[in-house]
Short mmCIF file of C-alpha atoms in Angstrom, two decimals:
data_model
loop_
_atom_site.label_atom_id
_atom_site.label_comp_id
_atom_site.label_asym_id
_atom_site.label_seq_id
_atom_site.Cartn_x
_atom_site.Cartn_y
_atom_site.Cartn_z
CA UNK A 29 43.51 24.16 -46.65
CA UNK A 30 43.92 27.93 -46.82
CA UNK A 31 42.26 31.05 -47.99
CA UNK A 32 43.84 33.67 -50.36
CA UNK A 33 44.71 36.98 -48.79
CA UNK A 34 46.27 40.20 -50.04
CA UNK A 35 49.62 39.68 -51.78
CA UNK A 36 48.64 36.27 -53.15
CA UNK A 37 49.70 34.43 -50.04
CA UNK A 38 47.59 31.76 -48.49
CA UNK A 39 46.73 31.86 -44.83
CA UNK A 40 46.33 28.45 -43.23
CA UNK A 41 43.26 28.12 -41.02
CA UNK A 42 44.17 27.60 -37.45
CA UNK A 43 42.90 24.48 -35.84
CA UNK A 44 40.84 24.97 -32.76
CA UNK A 45 42.63 23.36 -29.84
CA UNK A 46 40.61 21.10 -27.56
CA UNK A 47 41.23 23.41 -24.65
CA UNK A 48 39.66 26.27 -26.60
CA UNK A 49 36.58 24.33 -27.63
CA UNK A 50 34.71 25.67 -24.63
CA UNK A 51 34.86 29.14 -26.18
CA UNK A 52 32.41 27.99 -28.82
CA UNK A 53 29.90 26.79 -26.23
CA UNK A 54 27.58 23.86 -26.87
CA UNK A 55 26.19 25.21 -30.14
CA UNK A 56 25.97 22.31 -32.66
CA UNK A 57 26.97 24.65 -35.48
CA UNK A 58 30.11 25.58 -33.56
CA UNK A 59 31.00 21.92 -33.22
CA UNK A 60 30.51 21.50 -36.96
CA UNK A 61 32.83 24.45 -37.65
CA UNK A 62 35.44 22.98 -35.36
CA UNK A 63 35.35 19.68 -37.16
CA UNK A 64 35.42 21.41 -40.52
CA UNK A 65 38.68 23.00 -39.38
CA UNK A 66 40.24 19.60 -38.95
CA UNK A 67 39.58 18.93 -35.25
CA UNK A 68 37.38 16.13 -33.97
CA UNK A 69 36.81 14.62 -30.57
CA UNK A 70 38.93 11.64 -29.67
CA UNK A 71 37.34 8.30 -30.42
CA UNK A 72 37.49 7.28 -26.77
CA UNK A 73 35.35 10.24 -25.70
CA UNK A 74 32.73 9.62 -28.40
CA UNK A 75 32.49 5.95 -27.54
CA UNK A 76 32.10 6.76 -23.84
CA UNK A 77 29.30 9.21 -24.49
CA UNK A 78 27.24 6.91 -26.73
CA UNK A 79 26.71 3.94 -24.37
CA UNK A 80 25.96 6.27 -21.44
CA UNK A 81 23.08 7.87 -23.28
CA UNK A 82 21.84 4.48 -24.44
CA UNK A 83 21.97 3.08 -20.92
CA UNK A 84 20.08 6.08 -19.58
CA UNK A 85 17.39 5.57 -22.18
CA UNK A 86 17.08 1.88 -21.31
CA UNK A 87 16.66 2.70 -17.63
CA UNK A 88 13.96 5.25 -18.38
CA UNK A 89 12.13 2.75 -20.54
CA UNK A 90 12.36 0.09 -17.83
CA UNK A 91 11.06 2.57 -15.25
CA UNK A 92 8.07 3.41 -17.44
CA UNK A 93 7.30 -0.29 -17.94
CA UNK A 94 7.50 -0.90 -14.19
CA UNK A 95 5.13 1.99 -13.55
CA UNK A 96 2.61 0.64 -16.08
CA UNK A 97 2.75 -2.81 -14.50
CA UNK A 98 2.26 -1.34 -11.01
CA UNK A 99 -0.79 0.57 -12.24
CA UNK A 100 -2.36 -2.81 -13.08
CA UNK A 101 -2.51 -3.64 -9.35
CA UNK A 102 -6.20 -4.73 -9.40
CA UNK A 103 -5.49 -7.13 -12.24
CA UNK A 104 -2.62 -8.74 -10.33
CA UNK A 105 -4.81 -9.20 -7.26
CA UNK A 106 -7.60 -10.77 -9.35
CA UNK A 107 -5.09 -13.03 -11.09
CA UNK A 108 -3.70 -14.12 -7.72
CA UNK A 109 -7.20 -14.78 -6.36
CA UNK A 110 -8.13 -16.92 -9.37
CA UNK A 111 -4.89 -18.86 -9.04
CA UNK A 112 -5.51 -19.38 -5.31
CA UNK A 113 -9.02 -20.73 -5.89
CA UNK A 114 -7.88 -22.96 -8.75
CA UNK A 115 -4.54 -24.21 -7.40
CA UNK A 116 -4.16 -23.09 -3.75
CA UNK A 117 -0.92 -25.03 -3.32
CA UNK A 118 0.71 -22.61 -5.77
CA UNK A 119 0.45 -19.73 -3.29
CA UNK A 120 -0.15 -21.14 0.19
CA UNK A 121 3.61 -21.68 0.69
CA UNK A 122 3.87 -17.92 1.16
CA UNK A 123 3.00 -17.51 4.84
CA UNK A 124 4.39 -16.82 8.29
CA UNK A 125 7.68 -14.94 8.46
CA UNK A 126 7.83 -14.62 4.67
CA UNK A 127 4.59 -12.67 4.70
CA UNK A 128 5.77 -10.38 7.49
CA UNK A 129 9.07 -9.77 5.68
CA UNK A 130 7.14 -8.95 2.49
CA UNK A 131 5.06 -6.37 4.34
CA UNK A 132 8.19 -4.78 5.79
CA UNK A 133 9.80 -4.73 2.35
CA UNK A 134 6.66 -3.11 0.94
CA UNK A 135 6.84 -0.27 3.45
CA UNK A 136 10.60 0.10 2.86
CA UNK A 137 9.82 0.66 -0.82
CA UNK A 138 7.26 3.30 0.11
CA UNK A 139 9.85 4.96 2.37
CA UNK A 140 12.24 5.25 -0.56
CA UNK A 141 9.64 7.29 -2.46
CA UNK A 142 8.98 9.72 0.41
CA UNK A 143 10.77 12.75 1.78
CA UNK A 144 10.87 14.11 5.31
CA UNK A 145 9.24 17.24 3.94
CA UNK A 146 6.18 15.15 3.01
CA UNK A 147 5.54 14.33 6.66
CA UNK A 148 6.17 17.93 7.66
CA UNK A 149 3.49 18.98 5.18
CA UNK A 150 1.06 16.45 6.72
CA UNK A 151 1.76 17.85 10.20
CA UNK A 152 0.77 21.30 8.96
CA UNK A 153 -2.71 20.03 8.05
CA UNK A 154 -3.87 18.18 11.18
CA UNK A 155 -7.49 18.49 10.10
CA UNK A 156 -6.94 15.91 7.35
CA UNK A 157 -5.45 13.44 9.84
CA UNK A 158 -8.31 13.90 12.31
CA UNK A 159 -10.95 13.64 9.60
CA UNK A 160 -9.41 10.50 8.11
CA UNK A 161 -9.16 8.68 11.44
CA UNK A 162 -12.67 9.75 12.49
CA UNK A 163 -14.27 8.65 9.22
CA UNK A 164 -12.55 5.29 9.36
CA UNK A 165 -14.02 4.46 12.77
CA UNK A 166 -17.50 5.77 12.00
CA UNK A 167 -18.29 4.93 8.37
CA UNK A 168 -17.04 1.33 8.27
CA UNK A 169 -18.44 0.00 11.58
CA UNK A 170 -21.87 1.49 10.90
CA UNK A 171 -21.84 0.18 7.33
CA UNK A 172 -20.97 -3.28 8.64
CA UNK A 173 -23.84 -3.13 11.12
CA UNK A 174 -26.51 -2.04 8.65
CA UNK A 175 -25.37 -4.25 5.79
CA UNK A 176 -25.59 -7.29 8.03
CA UNK A 177 -29.26 -6.44 8.45
CA UNK A 178 -29.77 -5.47 4.80
CA UNK A 179 -28.45 -8.78 3.49
CA UNK A 180 -30.14 -10.74 6.30
CA UNK A 181 -26.90 -12.46 7.21
CA UNK A 182 -26.80 -15.06 9.98
CA UNK A 183 -25.76 -13.62 13.32
CA UNK A 184 -22.15 -14.86 13.27
CA UNK A 185 -21.57 -13.51 9.76
CA UNK A 186 -23.16 -10.19 10.69
CA UNK A 187 -20.82 -9.99 13.68
CA UNK A 188 -17.86 -10.71 11.44
CA UNK A 189 -18.89 -7.90 9.11
CA UNK A 190 -18.95 -5.45 12.01
CA UNK A 191 -15.53 -6.64 13.15
CA UNK A 192 -14.19 -6.09 9.63
CA UNK A 193 -15.49 -2.51 9.71
CA UNK A 194 -13.94 -1.90 13.12
CA UNK A 195 -10.40 -2.73 12.01
CA UNK A 196 -7.71 -0.10 11.27
CA UNK A 197 -6.34 0.67 7.83
CA UNK A 198 -4.03 -1.77 6.09
CA UNK A 199 -0.51 -1.63 4.70
CA UNK A 200 -1.96 -2.27 1.25
CA UNK A 201 -3.65 1.13 1.49
CA UNK A 202 -0.22 2.80 1.32
CA UNK A 203 0.59 1.02 -1.93
CA UNK A 204 -2.83 1.82 -3.41
CA UNK A 205 -2.41 5.45 -2.37
CA UNK A 206 0.91 5.64 -4.24
CA UNK A 207 -0.62 4.11 -7.37
CA UNK A 208 -3.55 6.54 -7.15
CA UNK A 209 -1.07 9.45 -7.01
CA UNK A 210 -2.47 10.58 -3.68
CA UNK A 211 -0.73 11.62 -0.45
CA UNK A 212 1.40 8.65 0.66
CA UNK A 213 2.74 10.43 3.75
CA UNK A 214 -0.82 11.13 4.91
CA UNK A 215 -1.71 7.49 4.23
CA UNK A 216 1.18 6.26 6.38
CA UNK A 217 0.20 8.66 9.17
CA UNK A 218 -3.43 7.50 9.07
CA UNK A 219 -2.41 3.83 9.05
CA UNK A 220 -0.23 4.33 12.12
CA UNK A 221 -2.76 6.42 14.03
CA UNK A 222 -5.70 4.14 13.26
CA UNK A 223 -3.71 1.08 14.35
CA UNK A 224 -2.77 2.64 17.67
CA UNK A 225 -6.33 3.89 18.18
CA UNK A 226 -7.67 0.39 17.51
CA UNK A 227 -6.45 -0.67 20.94
CA UNK A 228 -9.32 1.36 22.43
CA UNK A 229 -11.79 1.93 19.60
CA UNK A 230 -12.13 -1.63 18.29
CA UNK A 231 -13.23 -3.11 21.66
CA UNK A 232 -15.53 -0.14 22.25
CA UNK A 233 -17.22 -0.34 18.84
CA UNK A 234 -17.72 -4.09 18.96
CA UNK A 235 -19.06 -3.80 22.48
CA UNK A 236 -21.69 -1.27 21.41
CA UNK A 237 -22.64 -2.80 18.05
CA UNK A 238 -22.27 -6.51 18.77
CA UNK A 239 -22.68 -6.89 22.50
CA UNK A 240 -19.38 -8.78 22.75
CA UNK A 241 -16.06 -7.47 23.91
CA UNK A 242 -12.92 -7.96 21.85
CA UNK A 243 -9.62 -8.12 23.72
CA UNK A 244 -6.69 -6.61 21.81
CA UNK A 245 -3.07 -7.28 22.68
CA UNK A 246 -1.94 -3.65 22.74
CA UNK A 247 1.77 -4.34 23.26
CA UNK A 248 1.96 -6.84 20.41
CA UNK A 249 0.06 -4.49 18.12
CA UNK A 250 2.36 -1.56 18.83
CA UNK A 251 5.46 -3.71 18.30
CA UNK A 252 4.01 -5.00 15.05
CA UNK A 253 3.30 -1.45 13.87
CA UNK A 254 6.87 -0.45 14.66
CA UNK A 255 8.31 -3.43 12.79
CA UNK A 256 6.13 -3.34 9.70
CA UNK A 257 5.31 0.36 9.24
CA UNK A 258 7.47 2.83 11.15
CA UNK A 259 10.89 1.14 11.04
CA UNK A 260 10.83 0.42 7.26
CA UNK A 261 9.66 3.96 6.49
CA UNK A 262 12.44 5.41 8.68
CA UNK A 263 14.97 3.12 6.99
CA UNK A 264 13.82 4.32 3.57
CA UNK A 265 14.25 7.96 4.57
CA UNK A 266 17.72 7.21 6.00
CA UNK A 267 18.84 5.40 2.86
CA UNK A 268 17.96 8.45 0.78
CA UNK A 269 20.56 10.39 2.74
CA UNK A 270 23.21 7.67 2.94
CA UNK A 271 22.99 6.31 -0.61
CA UNK A 272 21.10 8.80 -2.78
CA UNK A 273 22.42 7.45 -6.10
CA UNK A 274 21.46 3.87 -5.30
CA UNK A 275 18.02 4.98 -4.11
CA UNK A 276 17.50 7.00 -7.27
CA UNK A 277 18.30 3.92 -9.34
CA UNK A 278 15.96 1.50 -7.52
CA UNK A 279 13.12 3.80 -6.43
CA UNK A 280 11.19 3.61 -9.74
CA UNK A 281 10.90 -0.17 -9.33
CA UNK A 282 9.85 -0.24 -5.66
CA UNK A 283 6.10 0.26 -6.31
CA UNK A 284 6.03 -2.74 -8.67
CA UNK A 285 7.75 -4.95 -6.11
CA UNK A 286 5.34 -3.71 -3.43
CA UNK A 287 2.38 -4.53 -5.68
CA UNK A 288 3.75 -8.03 -6.25
CA UNK A 289 4.14 -8.58 -2.49
CA UNK A 290 0.61 -7.44 -1.67
CA UNK A 291 -0.92 -9.48 -4.51
CA UNK A 292 0.94 -12.57 -3.30
CA UNK A 293 -0.22 -11.99 0.27
CA UNK A 294 -3.84 -11.74 -0.85
CA UNK A 295 -3.51 -14.87 -2.97
CA UNK A 296 -1.94 -16.82 -0.11
CA UNK A 297 -4.74 -15.96 2.32
CA UNK A 298 -7.40 -16.81 -0.25
CA UNK A 299 -5.66 -20.10 -1.03
CA UNK A 300 -5.55 -21.04 2.65
CA UNK A 301 -9.33 -20.54 2.81
CA UNK A 302 -10.33 -21.89 -0.57
CA UNK A 303 -13.13 -24.14 0.68
CA UNK A 304 -14.53 -21.48 2.99
CA UNK A 305 -14.74 -18.95 0.16
CA UNK A 306 -16.32 -21.36 -2.29
CA UNK A 307 -18.94 -22.24 0.28
CA UNK A 308 -19.55 -18.71 1.53
CA UNK A 309 -22.59 -17.99 -0.59
CA UNK A 310 -23.53 -15.07 -2.78
CA UNK A 311 -25.08 -13.00 0.01
CA UNK A 312 -21.89 -12.89 2.09
CA UNK A 313 -19.68 -12.05 -0.88
CA UNK A 314 -22.11 -9.32 -1.96
CA UNK A 315 -22.21 -7.90 1.58
CA UNK A 316 -18.42 -7.72 1.85
CA UNK A 317 -18.07 -6.17 -1.62
CA UNK A 318 -20.76 -3.61 -0.80
CA UNK A 319 -19.12 -2.79 2.53
CA UNK A 320 -15.81 -1.83 0.99
CA UNK A 321 -17.29 -0.15 -2.08
CA UNK A 322 -19.52 2.04 0.09
CA UNK A 323 -16.52 2.77 2.33
CA UNK A 324 -14.50 4.02 -0.67
CA UNK A 325 -17.40 6.15 -1.90
CA UNK A 326 -18.32 7.77 1.43
CA UNK A 327 -14.64 8.15 2.28
CA UNK A 328 -14.28 10.30 -0.84
CA UNK A 329 -17.53 12.29 -0.70
CA UNK A 330 -17.20 13.36 2.94
CA UNK A 331 -13.73 14.98 2.58
CA UNK A 332 -15.01 16.66 -0.59
CA UNK A 333 -17.82 18.25 1.45
CA UNK A 334 -15.19 19.36 3.96
CA UNK A 335 -13.32 21.06 1.07
CA UNK A 336 -10.13 19.03 1.21
CA UNK A 337 -7.97 18.89 -1.91
CA UNK A 338 -8.15 16.03 -4.41
CA UNK A 339 -5.07 14.20 -3.08
CA UNK A 340 -6.45 14.23 0.47
CA UNK A 341 -9.85 12.98 -0.72
CA UNK A 342 -8.30 10.03 -2.51
CA UNK A 343 -6.08 9.20 0.45
CA UNK A 344 -8.91 9.23 3.01
CA UNK A 345 -11.14 7.22 0.67
CA UNK A 346 -8.50 4.50 0.36
CA UNK A 347 -7.76 4.46 4.08
CA UNK A 348 -11.45 4.11 4.91
CA UNK A 349 -12.10 1.38 2.35
CA UNK A 350 -9.04 -0.83 3.01
CA UNK A 351 -9.04 -2.73 6.31
CA UNK A 352 -6.53 -5.07 7.93
CA UNK A 353 -8.43 -7.36 10.21
CA UNK A 354 -5.58 -9.85 10.25
CA UNK A 355 -3.65 -7.75 12.71
CA UNK A 356 -6.46 -7.80 15.25
CA UNK A 357 -8.12 -11.12 14.59
CA UNK A 358 -5.70 -13.94 13.81
CA UNK A 359 -8.07 -16.86 13.44
CA UNK A 360 -7.47 -20.47 14.27
CA UNK A 361 -9.33 -23.43 12.85
CA UNK A 362 -10.67 -24.26 16.31
CA UNK A 363 -11.97 -20.75 16.94
CA UNK A 364 -15.66 -19.88 17.06
CA UNK A 365 -17.69 -16.79 17.74
CA UNK A 366 -20.33 -16.57 20.42
CA UNK A 367 -22.88 -13.84 20.24
CA UNK A 368 -25.56 -12.89 22.67
CA UNK A 369 -28.33 -10.85 21.07
CA UNK A 370 -31.55 -11.88 22.83
CA UNK A 371 -30.25 -14.35 25.36
CA UNK A 372 -27.33 -16.70 25.41
CA UNK A 373 -26.96 -18.96 22.41
CA UNK A 374 -24.16 -20.44 20.43
CA UNK A 375 -23.50 -19.42 16.85
CA UNK A 376 -21.94 -21.26 13.98
CA UNK A 377 -18.27 -20.81 13.06
CA UNK A 378 -17.56 -17.80 10.86
CA UNK A 379 -14.00 -18.45 9.87
CA UNK A 380 -14.88 -17.87 6.23
CA UNK A 381 -15.19 -14.13 6.82
CA UNK A 382 -11.50 -13.63 7.38
CA UNK A 383 -10.62 -13.95 3.70
CA UNK A 384 -12.72 -10.96 2.75
CA UNK A 385 -10.47 -8.36 4.26
CA UNK A 386 -7.21 -9.80 5.51
CA UNK A 387 -4.40 -8.29 3.55
CA UNK A 388 -1.98 -7.93 6.44
CA UNK A 389 -0.78 -10.77 8.58
CA UNK A 390 1.21 -9.81 11.62
CA UNK A 391 2.67 -12.23 14.16
CA UNK A 392 2.28 -11.91 17.88
CA UNK A 393 -1.25 -10.54 18.06
CA UNK A 394 -4.34 -12.18 19.48
CA UNK A 395 -7.97 -11.45 19.99
CA UNK A 396 -10.77 -13.13 21.86
CA UNK A 397 -14.41 -12.50 22.49
CA UNK A 398 -16.37 -12.68 25.70
CA UNK A 399 -19.82 -11.83 26.84
CA UNK A 400 -20.08 -8.28 28.08
CA UNK A 401 -20.63 -8.13 31.80
CA UNK A 402 -20.32 -11.90 32.26
CA UNK A 403 -17.53 -14.23 33.29
CA UNK A 404 -14.75 -14.73 30.79
CA UNK A 405 -14.95 -17.96 28.83
CA UNK A 406 -12.65 -19.65 26.34
CA UNK A 407 -13.11 -17.97 22.97
CA UNK A 408 -15.43 -19.98 20.79
CA UNK A 409 -14.85 -18.25 17.47
CA UNK A 410 -13.20 -15.34 15.72
CA UNK A 411 -14.51 -13.53 12.71
#
């Protein structure tokens, strides 16, 4: 193919060498001109480019689907609860070390989504940390106290409600915070601080509001916090440095796996206490639901009045409303609660209360109750 020039001769168009293709840039019209001149990319290069783009698109689609499924977290929890009440044997196998490993895996997934800079940013706003921890140990215990009176609950159930409100934040709160697009680093910081503070604040609050002292195994609690919260988060941050490509590939799916773990934990605990829940009564269920709903609401309004940003408001609201009584009060079937309000009298077992709030189950912790100012006695119940 040539073009006529002066003298009647034909000048043959020069093919563009592959090495010179970069001169034309990435302009699609330039590529078309190159191919019109007789040059085209080798078949091997074209075939390599096609599948890569297709694979990338498939991964993006899978990541979007995983995100949508993770956003349906409440639905998965409800589905697990219904399954546990209908067929408890389908979920009660998930217990013990498997549950602890699931919690650690959940926090590892959260660590893969965080950066060290996120925690540095939290350290620069200490007011949010102080406010979150303070609200958690004021709003929830007081709500538990007054709602026990409002719903006219029997004394042991009212005590259990106060104990629920006096517990630190749960691991599930970190997952919910991620789904809510709030500040996950702040959530992790509040979970850790509230758990450590529970060693002192939980016995103090129960002593003042209930009249019974709760003994907390401080060493076991700190070890549990290190194993389930701090170590997995640190491992996630380290993996981002050691294997960034692998982390980038799996990180979009970590929230969905974390949601599945938490939903299964909730279902397992409900299944283990099926009969207790079914016999709990409407008043107790309403009291527990009101306790956490009011905790979410007040946990959001108060930071708003303090002029914190939207992400901080959501984070504190979730940390206040989600409790993890399982870490402090591992119940046994033989356990009972004794309360002394107007003289010494024995109360009925309140084991049923544990299913209302226990999302986390940590090994190696224990709690007991004793009369304040009196001789220690064998614990009669735990709530």
